[in-house]
Coordinates of C-alpha atoms and ligand atoms in Angstrom, one line a residue:
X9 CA 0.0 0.0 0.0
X10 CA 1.4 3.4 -0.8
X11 CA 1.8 5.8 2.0
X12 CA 0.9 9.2 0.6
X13 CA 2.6 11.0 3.5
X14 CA 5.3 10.3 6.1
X15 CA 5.5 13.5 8.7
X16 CA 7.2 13.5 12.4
X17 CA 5.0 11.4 14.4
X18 CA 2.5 10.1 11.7
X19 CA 1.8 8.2 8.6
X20 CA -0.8 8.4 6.4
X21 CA -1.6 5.9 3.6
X22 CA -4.1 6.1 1.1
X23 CA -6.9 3.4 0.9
X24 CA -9.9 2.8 -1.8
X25 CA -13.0 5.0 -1.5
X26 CA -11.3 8.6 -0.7
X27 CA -10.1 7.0 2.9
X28 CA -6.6 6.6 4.5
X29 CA -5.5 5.1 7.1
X30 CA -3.2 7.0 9.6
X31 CA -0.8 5.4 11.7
X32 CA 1.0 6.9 14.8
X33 CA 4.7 6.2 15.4
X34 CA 6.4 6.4 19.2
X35 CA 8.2 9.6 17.8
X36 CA 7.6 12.8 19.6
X37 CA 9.1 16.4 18.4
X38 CA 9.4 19.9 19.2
X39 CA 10.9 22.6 18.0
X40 CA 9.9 22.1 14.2
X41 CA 11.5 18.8 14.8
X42 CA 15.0 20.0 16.1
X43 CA 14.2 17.8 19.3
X44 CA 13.5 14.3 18.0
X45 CA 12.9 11.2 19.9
X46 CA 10.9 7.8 20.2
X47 CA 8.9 6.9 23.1
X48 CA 7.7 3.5 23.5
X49 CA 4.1 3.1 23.7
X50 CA 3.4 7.0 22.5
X51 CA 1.6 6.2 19.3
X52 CA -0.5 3.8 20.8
X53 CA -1.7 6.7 23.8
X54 CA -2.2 8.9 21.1
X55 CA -3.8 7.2 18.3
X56 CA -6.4 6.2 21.6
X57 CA -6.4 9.7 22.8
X58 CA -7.5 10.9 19.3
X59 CA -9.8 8.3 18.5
X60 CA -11.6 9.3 21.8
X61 CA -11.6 13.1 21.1
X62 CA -12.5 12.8 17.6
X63 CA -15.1 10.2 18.6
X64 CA -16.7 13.0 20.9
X65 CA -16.2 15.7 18.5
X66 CA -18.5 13.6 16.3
X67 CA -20.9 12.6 18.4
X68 CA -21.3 16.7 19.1
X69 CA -21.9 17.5 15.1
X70 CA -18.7 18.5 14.1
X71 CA -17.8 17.2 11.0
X72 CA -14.1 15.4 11.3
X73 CA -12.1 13.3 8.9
X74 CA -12.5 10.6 11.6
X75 CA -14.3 7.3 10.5
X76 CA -13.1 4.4 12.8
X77 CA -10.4 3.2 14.5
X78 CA -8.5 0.1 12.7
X79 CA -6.4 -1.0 15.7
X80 CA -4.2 0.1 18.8
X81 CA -2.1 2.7 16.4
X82 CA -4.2 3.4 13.7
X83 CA -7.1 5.0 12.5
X84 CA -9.6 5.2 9.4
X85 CA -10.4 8.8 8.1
X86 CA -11.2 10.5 5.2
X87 CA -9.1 11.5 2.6
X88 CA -8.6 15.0 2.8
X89 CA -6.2 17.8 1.6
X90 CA -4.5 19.6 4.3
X91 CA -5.0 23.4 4.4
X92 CA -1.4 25.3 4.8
X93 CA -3.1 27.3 8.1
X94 CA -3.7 25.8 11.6
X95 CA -5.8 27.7 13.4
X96 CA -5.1 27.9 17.9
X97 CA -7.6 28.3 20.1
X98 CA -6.3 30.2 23.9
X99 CA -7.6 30.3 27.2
X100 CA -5.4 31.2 29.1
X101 CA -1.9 32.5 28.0
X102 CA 0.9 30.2 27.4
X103 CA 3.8 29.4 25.3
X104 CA 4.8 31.3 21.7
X105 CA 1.9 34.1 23.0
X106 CA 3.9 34.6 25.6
X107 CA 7.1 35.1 23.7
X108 CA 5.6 37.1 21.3
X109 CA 4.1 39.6 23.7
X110 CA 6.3 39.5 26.5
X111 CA 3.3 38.7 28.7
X112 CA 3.0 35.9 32.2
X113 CA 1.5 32.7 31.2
X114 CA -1.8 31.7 33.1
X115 CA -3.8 34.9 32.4
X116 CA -7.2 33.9 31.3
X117 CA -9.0 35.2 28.4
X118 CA -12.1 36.4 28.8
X119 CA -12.8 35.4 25.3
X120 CA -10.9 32.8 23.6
X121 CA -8.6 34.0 21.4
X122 CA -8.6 32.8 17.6
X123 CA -4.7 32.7 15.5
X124 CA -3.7 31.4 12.0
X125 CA -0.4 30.3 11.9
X126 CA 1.0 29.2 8.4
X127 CA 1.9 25.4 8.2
X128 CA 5.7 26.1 7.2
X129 CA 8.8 24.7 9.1
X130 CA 11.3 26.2 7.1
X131 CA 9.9 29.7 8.1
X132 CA 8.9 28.1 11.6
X133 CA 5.1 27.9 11.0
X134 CA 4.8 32.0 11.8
X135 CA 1.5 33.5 13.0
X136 CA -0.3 35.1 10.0
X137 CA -3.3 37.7 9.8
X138 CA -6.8 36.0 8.5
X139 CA -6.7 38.9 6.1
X140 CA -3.4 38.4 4.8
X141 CA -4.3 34.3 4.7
X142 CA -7.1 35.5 2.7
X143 CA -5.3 37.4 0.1
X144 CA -2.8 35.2 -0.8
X145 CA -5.3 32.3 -1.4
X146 CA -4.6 30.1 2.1
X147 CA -7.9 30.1 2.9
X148 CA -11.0 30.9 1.5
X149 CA -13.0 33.8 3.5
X150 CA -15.9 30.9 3.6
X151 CA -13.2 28.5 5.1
X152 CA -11.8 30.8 7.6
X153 CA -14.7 31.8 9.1
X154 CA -16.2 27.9 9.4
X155 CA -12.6 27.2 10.9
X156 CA -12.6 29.8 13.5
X157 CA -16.5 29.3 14.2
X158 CA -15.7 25.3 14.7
X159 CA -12.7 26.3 16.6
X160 CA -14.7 28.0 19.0
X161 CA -17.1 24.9 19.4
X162 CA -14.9 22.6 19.9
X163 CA -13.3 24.5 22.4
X164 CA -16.3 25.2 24.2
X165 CA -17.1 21.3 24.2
X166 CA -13.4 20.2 24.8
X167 CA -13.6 22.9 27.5
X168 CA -16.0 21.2 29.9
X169 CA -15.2 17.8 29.0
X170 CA -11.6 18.4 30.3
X171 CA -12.8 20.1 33.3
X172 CA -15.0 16.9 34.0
X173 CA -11.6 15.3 34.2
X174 CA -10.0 18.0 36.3
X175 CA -7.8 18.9 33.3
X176 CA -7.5 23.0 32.5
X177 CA -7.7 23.0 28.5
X178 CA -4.9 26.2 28.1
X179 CA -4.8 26.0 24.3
X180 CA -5.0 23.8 21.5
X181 CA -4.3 23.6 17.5
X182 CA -6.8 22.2 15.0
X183 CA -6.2 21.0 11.3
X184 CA -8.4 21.3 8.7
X185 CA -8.6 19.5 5.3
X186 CA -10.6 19.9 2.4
X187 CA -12.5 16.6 0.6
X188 CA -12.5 15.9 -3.1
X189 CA -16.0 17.4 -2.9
X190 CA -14.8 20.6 -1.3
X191 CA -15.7 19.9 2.3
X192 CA -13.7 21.1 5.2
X193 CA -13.5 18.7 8.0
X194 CA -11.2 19.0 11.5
X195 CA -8.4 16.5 10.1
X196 CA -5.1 15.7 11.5
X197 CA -5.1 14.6 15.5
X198 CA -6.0 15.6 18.5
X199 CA -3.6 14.8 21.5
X200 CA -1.9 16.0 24.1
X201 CA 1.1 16.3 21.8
X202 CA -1.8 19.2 20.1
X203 CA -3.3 20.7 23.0
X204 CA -1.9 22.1 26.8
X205 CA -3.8 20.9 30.0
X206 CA -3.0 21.8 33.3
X207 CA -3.9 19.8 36.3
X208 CA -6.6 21.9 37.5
X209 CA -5.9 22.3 41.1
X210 CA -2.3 22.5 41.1
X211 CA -1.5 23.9 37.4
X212 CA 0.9 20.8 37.0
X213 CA 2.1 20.9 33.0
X214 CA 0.2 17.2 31.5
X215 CA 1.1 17.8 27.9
X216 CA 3.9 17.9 25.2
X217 CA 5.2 20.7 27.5
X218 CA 6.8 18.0 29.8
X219 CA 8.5 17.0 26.5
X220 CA 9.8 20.6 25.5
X221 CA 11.0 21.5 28.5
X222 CA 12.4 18.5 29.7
X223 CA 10.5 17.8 32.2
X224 CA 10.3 14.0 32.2
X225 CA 7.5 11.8 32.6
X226 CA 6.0 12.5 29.5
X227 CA 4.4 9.0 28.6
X228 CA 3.2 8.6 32.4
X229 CA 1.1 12.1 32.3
X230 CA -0.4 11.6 28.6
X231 CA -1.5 7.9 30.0
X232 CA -2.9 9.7 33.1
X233 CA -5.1 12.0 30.5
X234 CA -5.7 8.6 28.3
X235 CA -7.2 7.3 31.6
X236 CA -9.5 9.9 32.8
X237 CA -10.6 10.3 29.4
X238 CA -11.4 6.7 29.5
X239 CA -13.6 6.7 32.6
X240 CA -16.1 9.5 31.0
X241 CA -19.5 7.4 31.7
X242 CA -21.6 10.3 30.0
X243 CA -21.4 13.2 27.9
X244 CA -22.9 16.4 28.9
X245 CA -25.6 18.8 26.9
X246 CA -23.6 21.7 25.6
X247 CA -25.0 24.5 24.4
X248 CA -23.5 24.9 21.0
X249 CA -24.9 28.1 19.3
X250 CA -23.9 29.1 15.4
X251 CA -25.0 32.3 13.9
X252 CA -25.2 33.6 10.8
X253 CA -24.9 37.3 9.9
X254 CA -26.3 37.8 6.3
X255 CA -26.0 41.5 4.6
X256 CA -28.3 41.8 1.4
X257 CA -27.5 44.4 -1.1
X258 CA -29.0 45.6 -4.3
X259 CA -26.6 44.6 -7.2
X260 CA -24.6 47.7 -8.6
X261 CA -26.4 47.5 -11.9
X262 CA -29.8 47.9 -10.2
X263 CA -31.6 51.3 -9.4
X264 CA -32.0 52.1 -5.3
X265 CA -34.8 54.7 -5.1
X266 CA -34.7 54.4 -1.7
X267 CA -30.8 55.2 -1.9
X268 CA -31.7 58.3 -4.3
X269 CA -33.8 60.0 -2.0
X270 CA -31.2 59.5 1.3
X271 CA -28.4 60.5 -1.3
X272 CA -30.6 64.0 -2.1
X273 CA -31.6 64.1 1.6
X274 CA -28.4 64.4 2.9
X275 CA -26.9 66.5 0.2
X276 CA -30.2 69.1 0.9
X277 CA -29.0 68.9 4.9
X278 CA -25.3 70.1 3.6
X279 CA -23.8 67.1 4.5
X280 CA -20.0 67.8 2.5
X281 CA -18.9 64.7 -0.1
X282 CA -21.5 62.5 0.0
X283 CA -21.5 60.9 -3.2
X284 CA -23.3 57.6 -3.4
X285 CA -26.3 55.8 -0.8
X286 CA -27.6 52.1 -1.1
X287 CA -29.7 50.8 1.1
X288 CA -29.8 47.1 1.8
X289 CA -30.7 45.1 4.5
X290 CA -29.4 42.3 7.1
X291 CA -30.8 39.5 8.5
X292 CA -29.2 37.8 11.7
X293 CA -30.2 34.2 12.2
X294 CA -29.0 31.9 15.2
X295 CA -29.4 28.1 15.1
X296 CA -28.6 25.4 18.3
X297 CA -26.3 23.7 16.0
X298 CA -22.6 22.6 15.3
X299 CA -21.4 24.8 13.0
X300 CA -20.0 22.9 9.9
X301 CA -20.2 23.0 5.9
X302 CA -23.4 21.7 6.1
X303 CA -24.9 24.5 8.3
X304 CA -23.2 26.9 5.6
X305 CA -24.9 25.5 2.8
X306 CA -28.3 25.6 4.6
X307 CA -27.3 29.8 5.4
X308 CA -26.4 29.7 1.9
X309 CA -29.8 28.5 0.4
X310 CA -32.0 30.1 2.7
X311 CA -29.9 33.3 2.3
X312 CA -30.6 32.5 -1.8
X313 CA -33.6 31.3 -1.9
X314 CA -35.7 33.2 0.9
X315 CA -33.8 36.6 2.0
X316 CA -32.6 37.6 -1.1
X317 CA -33.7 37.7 -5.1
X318 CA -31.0 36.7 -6.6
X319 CA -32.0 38.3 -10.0
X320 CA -31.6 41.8 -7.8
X321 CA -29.6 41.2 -5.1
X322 CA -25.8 40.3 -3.6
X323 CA -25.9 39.3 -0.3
X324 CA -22.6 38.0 1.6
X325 CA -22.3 36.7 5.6
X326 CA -20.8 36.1 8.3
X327 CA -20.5 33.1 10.8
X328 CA -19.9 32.4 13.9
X329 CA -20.3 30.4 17.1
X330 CA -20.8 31.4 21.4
X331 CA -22.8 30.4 23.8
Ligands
LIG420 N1 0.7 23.4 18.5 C1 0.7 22.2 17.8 N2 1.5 22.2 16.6 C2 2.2 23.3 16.2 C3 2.2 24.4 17.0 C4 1.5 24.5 18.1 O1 0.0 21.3 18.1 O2 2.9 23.2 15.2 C5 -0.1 23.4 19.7 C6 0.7 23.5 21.0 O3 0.9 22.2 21.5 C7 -0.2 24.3 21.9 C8 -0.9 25.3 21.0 O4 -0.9 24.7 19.7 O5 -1.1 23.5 22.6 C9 -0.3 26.7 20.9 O6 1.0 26.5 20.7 P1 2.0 27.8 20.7 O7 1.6 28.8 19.6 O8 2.0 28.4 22.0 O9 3.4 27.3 20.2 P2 4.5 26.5 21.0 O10 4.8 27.3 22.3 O11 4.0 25.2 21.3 O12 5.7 26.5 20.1

């Protein structure tokens, strides 16, 4: 079988019917792979870890590359291409944040903060602007906002499932890939080689932390997070909230008489260089769903087919998730 893709602690290979399987290795890095080791028994914790996450994150709505789970170090996912940004989701403060603004670690946001970072070792994946992202065709605008939306979801679940546990979810980074059909799914894995917990009461480091900074015990604490994930009976309601922010315009070609009158109004009131009016509309709609790609096609056909007149009108929006 041909594997499509060998990286530092993974390997993928590809499988009939757009699926792969992924396989994870004992290896563990940091530093863009500067530090390189194996442990023994670390793909096996992982590949469990993930399965379990992406097992929840399923069972929540979001739409993952996750399928099944083959056997102790490998999964079944879908085939997906890999979009050059991840996207990290904070809590509290911690790690290259703290470099890069020369601020503590462990102050708490009091709303999560978003960040693109461009998938590039050679240039040491550096944080990048969604605008700038945008622009130079990493992600779509579509995409980002779905990413950042789902980020914020899956925070808010993984949130109170790793407080269940007594773990404090600092931060963590999310992959997205795109199908042959164009759907973005959360793709890569989720571990604690991908995410920072605290013990909650005393702060104690659980994660690939231990690893960076040489703090031993890695395979011990990411077995102790295996465990408590394991003992989960049942899974809590969460509140997942997605909202859509639609703005309906007339098309540039089409009269606004409405837009006329304001433009002649204001120009009779001496308002200086006011030059053109258009008057659209907006239409805010919130849904108690996961956002995913499905949810945006649903925005997109109701925002076509009932909110707009597409013979007329433009309309663009916006989308995003809270509680
Ligand atoms: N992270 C990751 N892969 C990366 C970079 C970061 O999984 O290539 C995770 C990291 O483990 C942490 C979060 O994303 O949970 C934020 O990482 P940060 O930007 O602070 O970078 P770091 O200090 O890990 O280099």
């Amino acid at each position: 079988m041909l594997v499509v893709y060998s990286g530092k602690a993974k390997d993928v290979t590809l499988l009939e019917d757009n699926k792969v399987r992924i396989t994870f290795r004992d290896s563990i890095s940091a530093f863009d792979g500067v530090k390189i080791e194996d442990l023994k028994e670390k793909g096996k914790i992982n590949c469990r870890t993930s399965t379990i996450l992406f097992e929840l994150l399923n069972r929540y709505g979001f739409a993952t590359h996750y399928l099944s789970n083959l056997n102790e170090t490998e999964m079944i996912c879908r085939k997906v291409e890999i979009r050059p940004v991840e996207i990290v989701c904070r809590n509290v403060t911690a790690g290259s944040f703290c470099k890069r603004y020369g601020v503590d670690k462990g102050i708490e946001f009091e709303t999560p903060i978003i960040e693109f970072f461009l998938k590039d070792d050679v240039l040491h994946d550096p944080l990048v602007a969604k605008e700038i992202a945008i622009q130079l065709g990493w992600v779509t605008k579509e995409e980002s906002a779905l990413m950042e939306s789902t980020t914020r979801a899956v925070n808010q679940v993984l949130s109170v499932i790793f407080e269940r546990i007594s773990l404090k979810l600092v931060d963590f980074k999310l992959e997205f890939g795109r199908t042959d059909g164009g759907e973005l799914l959360i793709a890569d894995e989720i571990s604690a080689d991908t995410m920072r917990l605290w013990e909650k009461e005393t702060g104690e480091i659980k994660d690939k932390d231990r690893y960076r900074k040489d703090l031993g015990g890695v395979i011990e604490h990411y077995k102790d997070i295996l465990q408590r994930l394991e003992e989960i009976e049942s899974h809590p309601e969460i509140p997942i909230k997605s909202t859509a922010e639609i703005t309906i315009e007339l098309k540039k070609s089409v009269l606004d008489p409405a837009g006329e009158v304001t433009l002649r109004s204001l120009q009779r009131k001496g308002y200086q260089g006011v030059e053109e009016v258009r008057i659209g509309k907006s239409a805010k709609i919130s849904f108690s769903l996961t956002p995913s790609p499905n949810l945006q096609e649903i925005i997109k056909e109701i925002s076509d087919s009932i909110l707009s007149n597409p013979l007329i009108e433009n309309y663009t929006f916006d989308f995003s998730s809270g509680e």
